[in-house]
Tab-separated table of C-alpha atoms in Angstrom:
chain	number	residue	atom	x	y	z
A	1243	MET	CA	0.000	0.000	0.000
A	1244	ILE	CA	1.317	3.444	-0.972
A	1245	THR	CA	1.885	5.827	1.933
A	1246	PRO	CA	0.261	9.192	1.109
A	1247	ALA	CA	2.526	12.222	0.854
A	1248	PHE	CA	-0.170	14.102	2.781
A	1249	SER	CA	-3.093	12.766	4.763
A	1250	VAL	CA	-5.545	15.496	5.746
A	1251	GLN	CA	-8.034	14.622	8.468
A	1252	ASN	CA	-11.031	16.703	9.606
A	1253	LEU	CA	-9.257	19.982	8.820
A	1254	ASP	CA	-10.949	23.220	9.894
A	1255	PHE	CA	-9.236	26.576	9.402
A	1256	TYR	CA	-10.200	29.924	10.901
A	1257	TYR	CA	-9.147	33.501	10.248
A	1258	ASN	CA	-9.326	35.751	13.334
A	1259	THR	CA	-10.296	32.628	15.356
A	1260	SER	CA	-13.954	33.014	14.380
A	1261	LYS	CA	-14.202	33.315	10.566
A	1262	LYS	CA	-14.234	29.742	9.299
A	1263	ALA	CA	-12.504	29.443	5.920
A	1264	LEU	CA	-12.200	25.647	5.646
A	1265	SER	CA	-14.597	23.058	7.003
A	1266	ASP	CA	-13.938	19.360	7.614
A	1267	ILE	CA	-11.473	18.738	4.774
A	1268	ASN	CA	-10.456	15.092	4.326
A	1269	LEU	CA	-8.223	13.842	1.530
A	1270	GLU	CA	-5.035	11.962	0.762
A	1271	ILE	CA	-2.437	13.281	-1.660
A	1272	GLU	CA	-0.465	10.573	-3.444
A	1273	PRO	CA	3.318	10.824	-3.770
A	1274	GLN	CA	4.834	11.650	-7.156
A	1275	LYS	CA	1.482	12.654	-8.582
A	1276	VAL	CA	0.013	16.018	-9.542
A	1277	THR	CA	-3.033	17.037	-7.518
A	1278	ALA	CA	-5.051	20.022	-8.782
A	1279	LEU	CA	-7.357	22.119	-6.618
A	1280	ILE	CA	-10.069	23.988	-8.508
A	1281	GLY	CA	-13.019	26.185	-7.558
A	1282	PRO	CA	-14.170	29.816	-7.730
A	1283	SER	CA	-12.267	32.699	-6.126
A	1284	GLY	CA	-12.542	32.775	-2.352
A	1285	CYS	CA	-13.545	29.108	-2.060
A	1286	GLY	CA	-10.609	28.130	0.165
A	1287	LYS	CA	-8.262	26.348	-2.235
A	1288	SER	CA	-5.291	28.712	-1.708
A	1289	THR	CA	-5.947	28.788	2.024
A	1290	PHE	CA	-5.831	25.004	2.025
A	1291	LEU	CA	-2.617	24.976	-0.018
A	1292	ARG	CA	-0.960	27.311	2.511
A	1293	CYS	CA	-1.985	24.974	5.332
A	1294	LEU	CA	0.242	22.281	3.804
A	1295	ASN	CA	3.439	24.162	4.654
A	1296	ARG	CA	2.028	26.343	7.437
A	1297	MET	CA	2.351	29.577	5.462
A	1298	ASN	CA	-0.888	30.642	7.140
A	1299	ASP	CA	1.054	30.789	10.424
A	1300	THR	CA	2.345	34.184	9.252
A	1301	ILE	CA	-1.209	35.624	9.473
A	1302	HIS	CA	-2.108	36.834	12.960
A	1303	GLY	CA	-5.093	35.181	14.652
A	1304	THR	CA	-5.455	32.099	12.461
A	1305	ARG	CA	-6.380	28.736	13.942
A	1306	VAL	CA	-6.242	25.151	12.672
A	1307	ASP	CA	-8.208	22.165	13.958
A	1308	GLY	CA	-7.750	18.621	12.696
A	1309	LYS	CA	-4.590	17.003	11.365
A	1310	ILE	CA	-2.301	17.217	8.371
A	1311	MET	CA	0.148	14.334	8.238
A	1312	LEU	CA	3.248	14.565	6.033
A	1313	LYS	CA	4.451	11.002	5.548
A	1314	GLY	CA	3.089	10.113	8.970
A	1315	GLU	CA	4.282	13.241	10.808
A	1316	ASP	CA	1.768	15.748	12.176
A	1317	ILE	CA	2.911	19.056	10.668
A	1318	TYR	CA	1.061	20.994	13.390
A	1319	GLY	CA	2.552	18.815	16.131
A	1320	ALA	CA	4.801	20.261	18.830
A	1321	ASP	CA	7.865	18.488	17.419
A	1322	MET	CA	7.545	19.872	13.891
A	1323	ASP	CA	10.276	22.341	12.914
A	1324	VAL	CA	8.501	24.843	10.640
A	1325	VAL	CA	11.717	25.853	8.845
A	1326	ASN	CA	12.404	22.207	8.079
A	1327	LEU	CA	8.782	21.733	6.974
A	1328	ARG	CA	9.064	24.567	4.450
A	1329	GLN	CA	12.246	23.058	3.098
A	1330	ARG	CA	10.421	19.733	2.632
A	1331	VAL	CA	7.317	21.442	1.204
A	1332	GLY	CA	8.399	24.218	-1.165
A	1333	MET	CA	6.110	26.802	-2.707
A	1334	VAL	CA	5.896	28.634	-6.027
A	1335	PHE	CA	3.669	31.717	-5.950
A	1336	GLN	CA	1.255	33.305	-8.415
A	1337	LYS	CA	3.637	36.038	-9.554
A	1338	PRO	CA	7.292	35.227	-10.155
A	1339	ASN	CA	9.311	36.612	-7.239
A	1340	PRO	CA	13.015	36.259	-8.030
A	1341	PHE	CA	15.374	38.072	-5.690
A	1342	PRO	CA	17.182	41.155	-7.097
A	1343	GLN	CA	20.359	39.128	-7.409
A	1344	SER	CA	22.094	37.068	-10.079
A	1345	ILE	CA	20.492	33.947	-11.530
A	1346	TYR	CA	23.149	31.861	-9.760
A	1347	ASP	CA	22.581	33.505	-6.374
A	1348	ASN	CA	18.812	33.029	-6.647
A	1349	VAL	CA	19.212	29.264	-6.981
A	1350	ALA	CA	21.999	29.078	-4.389
A	1351	PHE	CA	20.077	31.149	-1.831
A	1352	GLY	CA	18.210	28.308	-0.093
A	1353	PRO	CA	21.139	25.887	0.243
A	1354	ARG	CA	23.313	28.733	1.588
A	1355	VAL	CA	20.778	29.900	4.155
A	1356	MET	CA	20.173	26.335	5.319
A	1357	GLY	CA	23.869	25.573	5.501
A	1358	MET	CA	23.513	22.565	3.225
A	1359	ASP	CA	26.775	20.708	2.645
A	1360	VAL	CA	26.655	20.597	-1.144
A	1361	LYS	CA	28.751	21.454	-4.179
A	1362	MET	CA	26.977	24.681	-5.067
A	1363	ASP	CA	27.873	24.764	-8.768
A	1364	GLU	CA	26.411	21.272	-9.159
A	1365	VAL	CA	23.248	22.176	-7.232
A	1366	VAL	CA	22.688	25.289	-9.349
A	1367	GLU	CA	23.197	23.400	-12.603
A	1368	LYS	CA	20.998	20.440	-11.593
A	1369	SER	CA	18.234	22.721	-10.319
A	1370	LEU	CA	18.209	24.816	-13.486
A	1371	ILE	CA	18.185	21.643	-15.599
A	1372	ALA	CA	15.256	20.324	-13.526
A	1373	ALA	CA	13.431	23.617	-14.130
A	1374	ALA	CA	14.098	23.419	-17.897
A	1375	LEU	CA	16.049	26.684	-17.761
A	1376	TRP	CA	19.713	25.654	-17.911
A	1377	ASP	CA	20.154	25.830	-21.684
A	1378	GLU	CA	18.708	29.347	-21.749
A	1379	VAL	CA	20.832	30.834	-18.952
A	1380	LYS	CA	23.988	28.718	-18.569
A	1381	ASP	CA	26.161	31.444	-20.150
A	1382	ASP	CA	24.545	34.254	-18.116
A	1383	LEU	CA	24.475	32.923	-14.552
A	1384	LYS	CA	25.930	36.160	-13.168
A	1385	SER	CA	23.317	38.351	-14.864
A	1386	ASP	CA	20.407	39.930	-12.991
A	1387	ALA	CA	17.491	37.519	-12.531
A	1388	LEU	CA	15.071	40.416	-12.964
A	1389	GLY	CA	16.203	40.704	-16.584
A	1390	LEU	CA	14.614	37.355	-17.442
A	1391	SER	CA	11.192	37.121	-19.071
A	1392	LEU	CA	8.247	36.394	-16.766
A	1393	GLY	CA	8.125	32.770	-17.870
A	1394	GLN	CA	11.854	32.363	-17.252
A	1395	GLN	CA	11.506	34.058	-13.864
A	1396	GLN	CA	8.823	31.573	-12.847
A	1397	ARG	CA	10.989	28.635	-13.901
A	1398	LEU	CA	13.857	30.223	-11.934
A	1399	CYS	CA	11.583	30.297	-8.870
A	1400	ILE	CA	10.882	26.600	-9.435
A	1401	ALA	CA	14.645	25.962	-9.648
A	1402	ARG	CA	15.071	27.866	-6.369
A	1403	VAL	CA	12.560	25.528	-4.707
A	1404	VAL	CA	14.143	22.419	-6.228
A	1405	ALA	CA	17.607	23.478	-4.976
A	1406	VAL	CA	16.701	22.728	-1.329
A	1407	GLN	CA	15.650	19.171	-2.240
A	1408	PRO	CA	11.982	19.256	-1.212
A	1409	GLU	CA	9.602	16.319	-1.116
A	1410	VAL	CA	6.567	18.350	-2.213
A	1411	ILE	CA	6.165	21.393	-4.477
A	1412	LEU	CA	3.098	23.604	-4.022
A	1413	MET	CA	2.091	25.901	-6.887
A	1414	ASP	CA	-0.456	28.646	-6.245
A	1415	GLU	CA	-1.817	29.854	-9.615
A	1416	SER	CA	1.771	29.684	-10.826
A	1417	THR	CA	0.944	30.262	-14.508
A	1418	SER	CA	-1.804	32.877	-14.191
A	1419	ALA	CA	0.609	35.775	-14.885
A	1420	LEU	CA	2.213	34.051	-17.885
A	1421	ASP	CA	1.457	34.088	-21.603
A	1422	PRO	CA	0.214	30.872	-23.285
A	1423	ILE	CA	3.665	29.775	-24.503
A	1424	ALA	CA	5.280	30.294	-21.081
A	1425	THR	CA	2.305	28.533	-19.477
A	1426	LEU	CA	2.844	25.519	-21.732
A	1427	ARG	CA	6.525	25.390	-20.739
A	1428	VAL	CA	5.592	25.323	-17.051
A	1429	GLU	CA	2.918	22.656	-17.659
A	1430	GLU	CA	5.495	20.493	-19.453
A	1431	LEU	CA	7.847	21.090	-16.548
A	1432	ILE	CA	5.202	19.973	-14.030
A	1433	ALA	CA	4.757	16.705	-15.938
A	1434	ASP	CA	8.517	16.157	-15.810
A	1435	LEU	CA	8.967	17.137	-12.149
A	1436	LYS	CA	6.388	14.654	-10.872
A	1437	LYS	CA	8.873	11.866	-11.570
A	1438	ASP	CA	10.743	13.099	-8.484
A	1439	TYR	CA	8.304	15.275	-6.534
A	1440	THR	CA	4.750	15.341	-5.248
A	1441	ILE	CA	3.062	18.411	-6.762
A	1442	VAL	CA	-0.073	20.222	-5.627
A	1443	ILE	CA	-1.384	23.051	-7.815
A	1444	VAL	CA	-4.144	25.590	-7.352
A	1445	THR	CA	-5.594	26.725	-10.662
A	1446	HIS	CA	-8.608	28.624	-11.970
A	1447	ASN	CA	-7.965	27.026	-15.351
A	1448	MET	CA	-9.951	23.801	-15.538
A	1449	GLN	CA	-8.359	22.890	-18.857
A	1450	GLN	CA	-4.980	23.098	-17.133
A	1451	ALA	CA	-6.179	20.856	-14.310
A	1452	ALA	CA	-7.419	18.353	-16.890
A	1453	ARG	CA	-4.118	18.475	-18.795
A	1454	VAL	CA	-1.566	18.175	-16.004
A	1455	SER	CA	-3.125	16.550	-12.932
A	1456	ASP	CA	-3.686	12.984	-11.795
A	1457	HIS	CA	-6.270	13.898	-9.131
A	1458	THR	CA	-8.541	16.911	-8.800
A	1459	GLY	CA	-10.405	18.397	-5.857
A	1460	LEU	CA	-13.244	20.911	-6.149
A	1461	PHE	CA	-13.491	23.450	-3.327
A	1462	TRP	CA	-16.697	25.405	-2.764
A	1463	LEU	CA	-17.382	27.820	0.116
A	1464	GLY	CA	-14.596	26.307	2.206
A	1465	GLU	CA	-15.642	22.693	1.682
A	1466	LEU	CA	-14.135	19.949	-0.462
A	1467	VAL	CA	-17.108	19.004	-2.636
A	1468	GLU	CA	-15.463	16.178	-4.537
A	1469	PHE	CA	-12.012	14.628	-4.860
A	1470	ALA	CA	-11.297	12.010	-7.521
A	1471	PRO	CA	-8.949	10.921	-10.308
A	1472	THR	CA	-8.953	13.754	-12.827
A	1473	THR	CA	-10.341	11.776	-15.770
A	1474	GLU	CA	-13.202	10.566	-13.600
A	1475	MET	CA	-13.848	14.038	-12.192
A	1476	PHE	CA	-14.126	15.626	-15.627
A	1477	THR	CA	-16.068	12.848	-17.347
A	1478	ARG	CA	-18.144	11.222	-14.594
A	1479	PRO	CA	-18.435	13.596	-11.626
A	1480	LYS	CA	-20.409	12.154	-8.730
A	1481	LYS	CA	-21.777	15.446	-7.394
A	1482	GLU	CA	-24.235	17.682	-9.203
A	1483	LEU	CA	-22.320	20.773	-8.058
A	1484	THR	CA	-19.117	19.412	-9.604
A	1485	GLU	CA	-20.821	18.875	-12.936
A	1486	ALA	CA	-22.387	22.340	-12.801
A	1487	TYR	CA	-19.018	23.970	-12.093
A	1488	ILE	CA	-17.082	22.004	-14.710
A	1489	THR	CA	-19.662	22.698	-17.420
A	1490	GLY	CA	-19.749	26.399	-16.542
A	1491	ARG	CA	-23.309	26.523	-15.246
A	1492	MET	CA	-22.042	27.674	-11.835
A	1493	GLY	CA	-18.997	29.568	-10.618
């Protein structure tokens, strides 16, 4: 039996201790698969994604009930080192956010900060190869990362996450700021990365979810309406609300 990368059990999440944003979420995320979270704006999918590496901890007054297990470890348990958790569960954001440094220093940043005992040139090269960016930048590693195109910047951010050797990569609308060609490059990259990483994406683009994911979950008003293999979800949804959302009648 395959051990889930994440097992989420009876998860409730509150902003300001009283505003409930997520209600009784239960699901298992398989390792080395792509899981897509879809649903209208404000439905809780990004909030849920940020629960997986405790990014919501940075917001004052939030509260979590229930459990999220990362390979059997309770990530909200007293023994969990949050810095270590965020190294194991990396995140790529909606807008590319490279540091105002060289391409090389962007990729090397995480290993340096964490004091990883690695050969930095090798890590930078491997990470940029993994992010399908090496051939485009290998002769310009000392140039300013902000001079890259938006699509290249987003792949650089993916390389920066890969450099710290995570187990899971979270992507929050990571192609929404990109043009169609750059989006396709990132989608191809996601398909390649899942050979080595568990990937969870939040997307408004249902066609993207259908193209790149193995499993899909529909969030609606803070609840997980349905969670199923993607082909099943898009061809034989079990819930009427899922069918209405996928066909565009709601949402």
